CSV table of C-alpha atoms in Angstrom, one decimal:
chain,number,residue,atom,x,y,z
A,199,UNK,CA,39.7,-34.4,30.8
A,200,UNK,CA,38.5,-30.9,30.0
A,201,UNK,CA,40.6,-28.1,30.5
A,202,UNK,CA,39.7,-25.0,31.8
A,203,UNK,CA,41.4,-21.7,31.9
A,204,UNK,CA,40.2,-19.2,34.6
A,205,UNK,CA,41.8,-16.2,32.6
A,206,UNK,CA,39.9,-16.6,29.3
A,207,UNK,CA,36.8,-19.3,30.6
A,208,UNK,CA,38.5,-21.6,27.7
A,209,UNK,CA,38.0,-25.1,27.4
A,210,UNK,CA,39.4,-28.0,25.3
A,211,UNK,CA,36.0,-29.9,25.3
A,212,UNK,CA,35.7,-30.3,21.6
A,213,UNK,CA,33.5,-28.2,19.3
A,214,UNK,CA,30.4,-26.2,20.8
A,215,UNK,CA,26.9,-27.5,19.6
A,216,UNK,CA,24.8,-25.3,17.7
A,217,UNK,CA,21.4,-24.1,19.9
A,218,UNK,CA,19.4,-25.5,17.2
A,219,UNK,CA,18.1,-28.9,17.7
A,220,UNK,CA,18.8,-29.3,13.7
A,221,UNK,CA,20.2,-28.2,10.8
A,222,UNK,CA,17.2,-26.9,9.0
A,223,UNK,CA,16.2,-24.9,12.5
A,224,UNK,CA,20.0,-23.3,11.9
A,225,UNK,CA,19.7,-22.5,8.3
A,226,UNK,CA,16.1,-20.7,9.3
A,227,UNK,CA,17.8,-18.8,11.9
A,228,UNK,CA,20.8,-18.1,9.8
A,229,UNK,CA,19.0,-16.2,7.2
A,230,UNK,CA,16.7,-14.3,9.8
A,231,UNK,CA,19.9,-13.1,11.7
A,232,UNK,CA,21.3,-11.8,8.4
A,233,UNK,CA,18.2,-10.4,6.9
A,234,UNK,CA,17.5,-8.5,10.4
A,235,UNK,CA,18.6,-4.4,10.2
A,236,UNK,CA,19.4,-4.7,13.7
A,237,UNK,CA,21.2,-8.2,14.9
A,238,UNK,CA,21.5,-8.6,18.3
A,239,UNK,CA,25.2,-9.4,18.7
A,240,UNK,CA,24.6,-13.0,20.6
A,241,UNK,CA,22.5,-14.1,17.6
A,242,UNK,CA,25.5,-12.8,14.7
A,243,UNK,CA,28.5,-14.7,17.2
A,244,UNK,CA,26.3,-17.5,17.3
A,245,UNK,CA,25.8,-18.0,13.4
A,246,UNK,CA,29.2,-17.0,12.5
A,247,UNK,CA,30.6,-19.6,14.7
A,248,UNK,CA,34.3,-18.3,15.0
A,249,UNK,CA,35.5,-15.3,14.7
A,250,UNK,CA,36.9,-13.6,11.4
A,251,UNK,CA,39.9,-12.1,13.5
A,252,UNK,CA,40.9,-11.5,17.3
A,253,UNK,CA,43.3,-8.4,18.1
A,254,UNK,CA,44.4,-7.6,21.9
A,255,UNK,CA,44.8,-4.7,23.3
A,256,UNK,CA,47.7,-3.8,25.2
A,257,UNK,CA,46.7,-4.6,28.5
A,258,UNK,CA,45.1,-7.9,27.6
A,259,UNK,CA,41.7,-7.5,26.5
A,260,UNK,CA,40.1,-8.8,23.1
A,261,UNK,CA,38.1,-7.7,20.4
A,262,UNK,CA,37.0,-10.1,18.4
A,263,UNK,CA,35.5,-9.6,14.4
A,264,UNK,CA,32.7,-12.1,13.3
A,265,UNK,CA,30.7,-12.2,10.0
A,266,UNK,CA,28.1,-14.1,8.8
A,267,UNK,CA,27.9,-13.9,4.9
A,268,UNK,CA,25.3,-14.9,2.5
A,269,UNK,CA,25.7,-18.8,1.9
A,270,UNK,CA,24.0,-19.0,-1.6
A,271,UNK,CA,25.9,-15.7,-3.2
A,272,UNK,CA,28.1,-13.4,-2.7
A,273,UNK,CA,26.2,-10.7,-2.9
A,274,UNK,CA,23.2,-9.7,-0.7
A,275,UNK,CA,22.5,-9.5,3.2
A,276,UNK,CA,25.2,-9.8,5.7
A,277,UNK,CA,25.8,-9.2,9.5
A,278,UNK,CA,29.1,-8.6,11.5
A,279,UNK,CA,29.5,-8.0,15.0
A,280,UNK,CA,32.2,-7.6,17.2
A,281,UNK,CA,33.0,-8.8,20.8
A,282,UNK,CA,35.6,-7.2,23.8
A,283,UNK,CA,36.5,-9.5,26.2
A,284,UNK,CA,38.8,-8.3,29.0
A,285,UNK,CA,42.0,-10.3,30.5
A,286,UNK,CA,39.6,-12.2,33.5
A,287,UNK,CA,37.5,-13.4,30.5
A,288,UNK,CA,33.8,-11.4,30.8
A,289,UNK,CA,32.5,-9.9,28.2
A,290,UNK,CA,32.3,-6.3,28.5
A,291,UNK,CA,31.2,-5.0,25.9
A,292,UNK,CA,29.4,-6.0,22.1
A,293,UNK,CA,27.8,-4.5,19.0
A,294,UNK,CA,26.5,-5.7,15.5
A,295,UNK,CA,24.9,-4.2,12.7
A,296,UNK,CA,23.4,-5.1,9.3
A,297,UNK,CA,26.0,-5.5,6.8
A,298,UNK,CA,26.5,-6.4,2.6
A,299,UNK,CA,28.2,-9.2,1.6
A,300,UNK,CA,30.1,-6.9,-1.2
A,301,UNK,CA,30.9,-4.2,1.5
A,302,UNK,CA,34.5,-4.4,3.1
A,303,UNK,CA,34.7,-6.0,6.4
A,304,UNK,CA,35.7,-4.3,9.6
A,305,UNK,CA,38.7,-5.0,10.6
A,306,UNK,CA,40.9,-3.9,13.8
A,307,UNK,CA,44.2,-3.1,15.6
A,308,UNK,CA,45.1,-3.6,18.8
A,309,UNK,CA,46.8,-0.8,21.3
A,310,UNK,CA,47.6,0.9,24.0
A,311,UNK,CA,44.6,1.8,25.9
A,312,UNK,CA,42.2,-0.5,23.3
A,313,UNK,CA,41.6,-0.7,19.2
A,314,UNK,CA,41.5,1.3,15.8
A,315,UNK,CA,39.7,0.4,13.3
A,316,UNK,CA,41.3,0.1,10.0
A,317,UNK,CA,40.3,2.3,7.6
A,318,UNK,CA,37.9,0.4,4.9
A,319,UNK,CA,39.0,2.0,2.1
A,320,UNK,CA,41.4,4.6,0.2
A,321,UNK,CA,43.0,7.2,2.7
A,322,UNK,CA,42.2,7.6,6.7
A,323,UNK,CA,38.4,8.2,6.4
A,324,UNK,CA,36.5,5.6,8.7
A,325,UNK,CA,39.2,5.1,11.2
A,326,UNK,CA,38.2,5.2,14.9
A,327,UNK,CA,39.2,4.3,18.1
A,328,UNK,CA,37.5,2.0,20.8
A,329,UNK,CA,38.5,1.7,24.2
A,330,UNK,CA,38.8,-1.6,26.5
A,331,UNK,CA,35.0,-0.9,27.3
A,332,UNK,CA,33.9,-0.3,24.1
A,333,UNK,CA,33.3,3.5,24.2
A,334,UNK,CA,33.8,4.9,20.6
A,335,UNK,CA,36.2,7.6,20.3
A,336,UNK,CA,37.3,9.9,17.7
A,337,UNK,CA,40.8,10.0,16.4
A,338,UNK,CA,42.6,12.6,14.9
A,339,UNK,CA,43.1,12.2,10.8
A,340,UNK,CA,46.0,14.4,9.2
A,341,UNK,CA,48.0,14.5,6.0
A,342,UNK,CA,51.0,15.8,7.2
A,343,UNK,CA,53.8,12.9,8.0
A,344,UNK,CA,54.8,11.8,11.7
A,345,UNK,CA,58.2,10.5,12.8
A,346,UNK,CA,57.2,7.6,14.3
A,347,UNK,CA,58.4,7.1,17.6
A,348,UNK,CA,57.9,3.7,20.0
A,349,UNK,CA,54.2,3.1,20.8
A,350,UNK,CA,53.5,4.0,17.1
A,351,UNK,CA,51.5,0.9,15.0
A,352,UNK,CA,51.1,0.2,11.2
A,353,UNK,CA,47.5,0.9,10.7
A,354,UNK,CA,47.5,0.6,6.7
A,355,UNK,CA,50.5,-1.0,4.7
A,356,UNK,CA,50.2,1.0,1.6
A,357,UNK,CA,48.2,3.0,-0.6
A,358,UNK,CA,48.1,4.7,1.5
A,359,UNK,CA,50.8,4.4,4.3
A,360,UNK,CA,49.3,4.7,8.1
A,361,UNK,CA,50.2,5.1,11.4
A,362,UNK,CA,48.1,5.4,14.8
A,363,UNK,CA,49.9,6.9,17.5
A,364,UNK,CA,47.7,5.8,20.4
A,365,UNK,CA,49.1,8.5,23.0
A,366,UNK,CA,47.0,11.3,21.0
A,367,UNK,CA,44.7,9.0,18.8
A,368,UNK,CA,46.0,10.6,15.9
A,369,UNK,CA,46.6,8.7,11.9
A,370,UNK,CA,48.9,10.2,9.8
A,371,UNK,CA,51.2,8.9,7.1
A,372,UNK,CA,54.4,7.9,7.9
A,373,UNK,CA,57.4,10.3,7.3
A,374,UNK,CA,60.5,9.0,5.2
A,375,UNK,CA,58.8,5.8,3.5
A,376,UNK,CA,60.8,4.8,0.1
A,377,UNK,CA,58.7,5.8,-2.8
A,378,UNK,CA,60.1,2.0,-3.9
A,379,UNK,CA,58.7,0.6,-1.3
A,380,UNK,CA,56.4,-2.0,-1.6
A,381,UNK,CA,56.2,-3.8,2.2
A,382,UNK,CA,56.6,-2.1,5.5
A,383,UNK,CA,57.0,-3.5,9.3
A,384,UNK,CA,57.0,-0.6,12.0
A,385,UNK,CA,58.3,-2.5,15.4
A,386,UNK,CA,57.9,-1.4,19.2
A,387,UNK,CA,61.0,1.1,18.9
A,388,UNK,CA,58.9,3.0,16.4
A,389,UNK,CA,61.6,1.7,14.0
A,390,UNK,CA,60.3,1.6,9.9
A,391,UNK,CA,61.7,-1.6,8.3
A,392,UNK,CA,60.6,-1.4,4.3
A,393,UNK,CA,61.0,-3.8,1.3
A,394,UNK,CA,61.9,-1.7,-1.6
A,395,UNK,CA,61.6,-3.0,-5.0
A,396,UNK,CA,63.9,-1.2,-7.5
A,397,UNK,CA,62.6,-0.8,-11.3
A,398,UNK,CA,66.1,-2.2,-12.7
A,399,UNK,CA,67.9,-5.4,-12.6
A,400,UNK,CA,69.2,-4.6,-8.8
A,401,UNK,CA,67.7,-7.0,-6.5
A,402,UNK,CA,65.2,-5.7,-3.7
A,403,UNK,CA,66.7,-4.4,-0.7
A,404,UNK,CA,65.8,-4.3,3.0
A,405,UNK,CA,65.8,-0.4,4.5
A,406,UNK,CA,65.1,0.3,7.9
A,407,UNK,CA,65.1,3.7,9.4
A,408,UNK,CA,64.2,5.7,12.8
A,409,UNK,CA,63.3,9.1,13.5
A,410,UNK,CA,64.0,10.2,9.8
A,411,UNK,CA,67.1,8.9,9.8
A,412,UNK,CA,68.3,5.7,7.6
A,413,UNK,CA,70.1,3.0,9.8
A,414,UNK,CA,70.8,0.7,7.1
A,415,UNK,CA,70.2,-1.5,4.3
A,416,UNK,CA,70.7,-4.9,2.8
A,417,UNK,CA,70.4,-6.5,0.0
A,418,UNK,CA,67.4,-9.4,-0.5
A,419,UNK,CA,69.7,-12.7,-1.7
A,420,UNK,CA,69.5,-13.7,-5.5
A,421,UNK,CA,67.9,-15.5,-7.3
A,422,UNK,CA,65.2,-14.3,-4.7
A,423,UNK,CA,62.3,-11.7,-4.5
A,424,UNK,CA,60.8,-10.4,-1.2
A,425,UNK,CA,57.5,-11.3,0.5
A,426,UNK,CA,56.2,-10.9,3.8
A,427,UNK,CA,58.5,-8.5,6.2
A,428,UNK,CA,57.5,-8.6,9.9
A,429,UNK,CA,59.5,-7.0,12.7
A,430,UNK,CA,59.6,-7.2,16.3
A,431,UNK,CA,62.0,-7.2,19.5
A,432,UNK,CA,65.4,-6.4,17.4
A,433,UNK,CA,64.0,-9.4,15.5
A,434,UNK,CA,63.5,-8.8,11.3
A,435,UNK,CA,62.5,-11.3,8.8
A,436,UNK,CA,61.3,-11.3,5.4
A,437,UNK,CA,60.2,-14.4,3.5
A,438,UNK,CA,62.0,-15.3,0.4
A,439,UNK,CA,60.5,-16.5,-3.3
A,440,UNK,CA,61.4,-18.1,-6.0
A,441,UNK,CA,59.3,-18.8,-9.0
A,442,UNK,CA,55.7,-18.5,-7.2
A,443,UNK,CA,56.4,-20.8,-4.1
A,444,UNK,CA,58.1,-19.7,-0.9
A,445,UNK,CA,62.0,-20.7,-0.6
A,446,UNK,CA,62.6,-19.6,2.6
A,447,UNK,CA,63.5,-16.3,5.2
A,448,UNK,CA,65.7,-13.3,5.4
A,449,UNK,CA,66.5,-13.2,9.4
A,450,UNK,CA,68.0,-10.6,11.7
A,451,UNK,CA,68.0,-10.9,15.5
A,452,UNK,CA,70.2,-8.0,16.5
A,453,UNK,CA,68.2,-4.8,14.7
A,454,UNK,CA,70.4,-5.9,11.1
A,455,UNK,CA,73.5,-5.6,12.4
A,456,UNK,CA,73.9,-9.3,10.6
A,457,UNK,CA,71.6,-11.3,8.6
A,458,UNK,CA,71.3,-15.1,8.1
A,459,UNK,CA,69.1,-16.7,4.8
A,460,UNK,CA,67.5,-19.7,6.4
A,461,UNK,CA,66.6,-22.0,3.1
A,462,UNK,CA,65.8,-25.1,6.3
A,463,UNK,CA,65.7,-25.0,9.6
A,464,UNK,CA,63.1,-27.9,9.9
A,465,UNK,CA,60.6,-26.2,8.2
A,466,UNK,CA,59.4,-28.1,4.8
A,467,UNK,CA,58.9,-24.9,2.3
A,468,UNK,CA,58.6,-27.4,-0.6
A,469,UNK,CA,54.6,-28.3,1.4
A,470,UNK,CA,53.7,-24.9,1.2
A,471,UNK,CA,51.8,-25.1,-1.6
A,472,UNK,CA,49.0,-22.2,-1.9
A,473,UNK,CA,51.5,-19.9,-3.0
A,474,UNK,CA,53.1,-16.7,-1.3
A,475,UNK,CA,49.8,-15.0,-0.7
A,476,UNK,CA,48.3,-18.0,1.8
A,477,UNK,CA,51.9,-17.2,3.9
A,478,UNK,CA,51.6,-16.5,7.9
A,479,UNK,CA,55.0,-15.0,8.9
A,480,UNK,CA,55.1,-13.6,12.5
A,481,UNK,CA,57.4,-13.0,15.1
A,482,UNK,CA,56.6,-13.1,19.1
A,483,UNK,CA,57.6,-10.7,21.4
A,484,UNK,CA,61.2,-13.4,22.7
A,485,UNK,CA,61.8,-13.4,19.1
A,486,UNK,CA,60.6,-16.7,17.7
A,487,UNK,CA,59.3,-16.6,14.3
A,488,UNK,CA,56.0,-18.1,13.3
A,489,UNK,CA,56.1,-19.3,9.6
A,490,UNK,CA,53.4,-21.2,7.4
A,491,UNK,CA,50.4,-21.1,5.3
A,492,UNK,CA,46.7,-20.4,6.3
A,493,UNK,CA,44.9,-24.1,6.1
A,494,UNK,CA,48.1,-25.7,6.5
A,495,UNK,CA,51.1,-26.6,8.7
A,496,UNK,CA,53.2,-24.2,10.9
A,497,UNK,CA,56.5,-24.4,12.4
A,498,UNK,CA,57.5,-22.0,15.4
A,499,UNK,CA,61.2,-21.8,15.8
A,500,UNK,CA,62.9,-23.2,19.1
A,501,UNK,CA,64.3,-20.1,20.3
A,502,UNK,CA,65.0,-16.5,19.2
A,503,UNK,CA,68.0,-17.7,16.9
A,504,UNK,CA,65.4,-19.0,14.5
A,505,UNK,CA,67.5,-21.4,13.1
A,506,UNK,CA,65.7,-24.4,13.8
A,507,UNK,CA,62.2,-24.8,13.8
A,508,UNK,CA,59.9,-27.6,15.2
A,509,UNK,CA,56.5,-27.9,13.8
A,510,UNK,CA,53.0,-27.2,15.6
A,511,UNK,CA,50.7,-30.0,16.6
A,512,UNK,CA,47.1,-28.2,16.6
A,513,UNK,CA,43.9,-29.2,17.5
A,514,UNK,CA,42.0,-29.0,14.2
A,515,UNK,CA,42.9,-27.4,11.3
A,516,UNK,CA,43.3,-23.6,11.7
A,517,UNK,CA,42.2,-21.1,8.4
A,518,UNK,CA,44.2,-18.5,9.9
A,519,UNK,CA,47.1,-18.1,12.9
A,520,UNK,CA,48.2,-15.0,14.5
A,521,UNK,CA,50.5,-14.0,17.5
A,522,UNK,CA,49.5,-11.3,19.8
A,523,UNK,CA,52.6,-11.1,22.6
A,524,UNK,CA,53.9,-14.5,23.0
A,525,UNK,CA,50.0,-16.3,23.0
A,526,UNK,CA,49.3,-17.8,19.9
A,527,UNK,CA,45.0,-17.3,18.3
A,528,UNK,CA,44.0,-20.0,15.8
A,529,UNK,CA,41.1,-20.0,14.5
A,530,UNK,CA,38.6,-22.4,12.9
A,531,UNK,CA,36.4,-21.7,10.5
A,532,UNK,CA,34.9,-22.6,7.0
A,533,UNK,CA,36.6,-21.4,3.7
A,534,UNK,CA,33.2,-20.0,2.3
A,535,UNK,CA,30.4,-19.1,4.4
A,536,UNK,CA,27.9,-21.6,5.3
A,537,UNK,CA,25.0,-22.6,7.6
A,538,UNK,CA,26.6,-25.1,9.5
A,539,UNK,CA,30.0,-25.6,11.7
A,540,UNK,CA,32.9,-27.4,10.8
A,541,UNK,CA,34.9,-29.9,13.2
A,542,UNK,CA,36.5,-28.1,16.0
A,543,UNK,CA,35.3,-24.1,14.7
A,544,UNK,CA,36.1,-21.1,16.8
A,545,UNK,CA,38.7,-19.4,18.6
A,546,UNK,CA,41.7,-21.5,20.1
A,547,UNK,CA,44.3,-20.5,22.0
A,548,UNK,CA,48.0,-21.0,23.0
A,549,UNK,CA,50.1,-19.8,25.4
A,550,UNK,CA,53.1,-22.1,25.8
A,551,UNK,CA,54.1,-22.4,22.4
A,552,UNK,CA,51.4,-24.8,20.9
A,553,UNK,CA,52.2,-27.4,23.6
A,554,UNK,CA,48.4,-27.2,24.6
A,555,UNK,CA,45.7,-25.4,23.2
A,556,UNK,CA,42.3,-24.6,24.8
A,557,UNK,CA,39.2,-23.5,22.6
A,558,UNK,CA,37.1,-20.5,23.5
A,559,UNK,CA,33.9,-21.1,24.7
């Protein structure tokens, strides 16, 4: 039986049909959408077939990324559009525009009030903010290093550093990062949690800081390096490596007061096999981490403890997971770009944990 959700006109029907009766009629279509300097942003979300990303704004809307790429090289025409859908489901707003395959894709973050784009490239030029309709706005670029405060979201990692602070629409740099550091994790309570790497034998160490001040540190286990720090809720975790391959997490759940190495849990480390860069390590608003690989398996952990995990059963396989709140957004998609849709492609969505999911229509 098809499910359908009134909040987000979902459904778990199975994979959408292409409007082409065939697949040369796609391909055609496909290459004129592409080709076109102005795409009509229907024709773009129809040939991408899923979306490149999905960010929510802090009252519930969407914005979704899509891109249709060049099939037969990686260079030449492109298109990308992007779609805002708000928490009852309609569409309120849409835009597209000729792109190049070598160009950097847009990407966005949500916040309060709607989304920032992320910079494309080297310092804060190109960052701008939309609101839950759509409506462009400017936002407020400046060298000289904020405090962050709560409200405040990581824009930019490194090189450089950013913040948006969505109550003035301003970007700035961060103030206090470690020169060392080499991740970062800014959390609700405009807390900075960093991953600093030290040039000598020491092993890496976990700072974390607010308003200026440093709250503490700890030291990453041996024989392992750091990876992937995410934190959220009075949650921290960083992912643990060891020779290439990831070994397992670094875990706080009261603001690293104490800290736990989980090397099990439930979760089979030894099956993620594309390496520490293909990791998806995220935490929900309760406190549950998410941890896997993009194109392979994910575990969620069965409460905020986050020491044991159970593994998610998902509809297809997903090329990327994320977790906005406590809803979880696979999506779908092919590897490399092509003319036609793979089994189960687009947007899916969870919001009990990956007990059932229901695909965007």
């Amino acid at each position: 039986m098809c499910a359908v959700s009134a909040a987000l006109a979902l459904t778990a029907c199975g994979p959408g049909r292409p409007a082409d009766a065939s697949s040369g009629d796609r391909e055609a279509k496909y290459k004129r959408v592409i080709e076109d300097p102005h795409p009509r942003p229907a024709d773009v979300i129809e040939m991408a077939g899923a979306p490149t990303g999905v960010v929510r704004a802090g009252e519930g809307s969407l914005l979704l990324t899509y891109y249709a790429g060049n099939v037969e090289d990686d260079e030449g025409p492109a298109a990308s559009a992007w779609r805002i859908i708000d928490p009852d489901g309609a569409t309120v707003a849409q835009h597209a525009e000729h792109a190049d395959a070598e160009a950097t894709r847009a990407a966005y973050k949500g916040v309060t009030g709607g989304f920032v784009r992320v910079p494309p490239g080297e310092g804060a030029q190109g960052a701008y903010a939309l609101d839950v309709r759509g409506k462009r706005q400017k936002v407020v670029i400046t060298e000289t290093p904020l405090r962050t405060r709560p409200g405040d979201v990581l824009l930019a990692e490194l090189e450089p550093t950013l913040i948006y602070r969505p109550a003035t629409r301003t970007v700035a740099p961060p103030a206090g990062v470690p020169e060392d550091a080499v991740r970062l994790a800014v959390d609700e309570r405009g807390t900075i949690w960093s991953l600093d790497q030290s040039l000598t034998q020491d092993p890496d160490r976990i700072r974390w800081q607010l308003d200026g001040r440093t709250l503490g540190s700890t030291a990453v286990p041996k024989p392992y390096a750091g990876g992937v720090l995410v934190a959220r809720g009075g949650t921290a975790a960083l992912s643990l490596t060891r020779d290439e391959s990831v070994s397992g997490l670094l875990v706080t759940t009261d603001s690293g007061e104490h800290w736990r190495t989980v090397l099990g849990g439930g979760v089979a480390w030894r099956d993620l096999k594309r390496g520490p860069e293909s990791l998806v390590l995220d935490v929900l608003d309760d406190g549950r981490l998410l941890v896997g690989e993009e194109g392979g398996r994910y575990w969620l952990a069965d409460d905020h403890t986050n020491s044991a995990f159970h593994e998610l059963k998902t509809p297809t396989t997903f090329t990327s997971l994320t977790v906005h709140s406590k809803t979880l957004y696979g999506i779908a998609d092919a590897t490399t770009a092509t003319y036609s849709l793979v089994k189960g492609e687009g947007l899916w969505i969870s919001r009990d944990g990956g007990r059932d999911w229901r695909r965007q229509e």
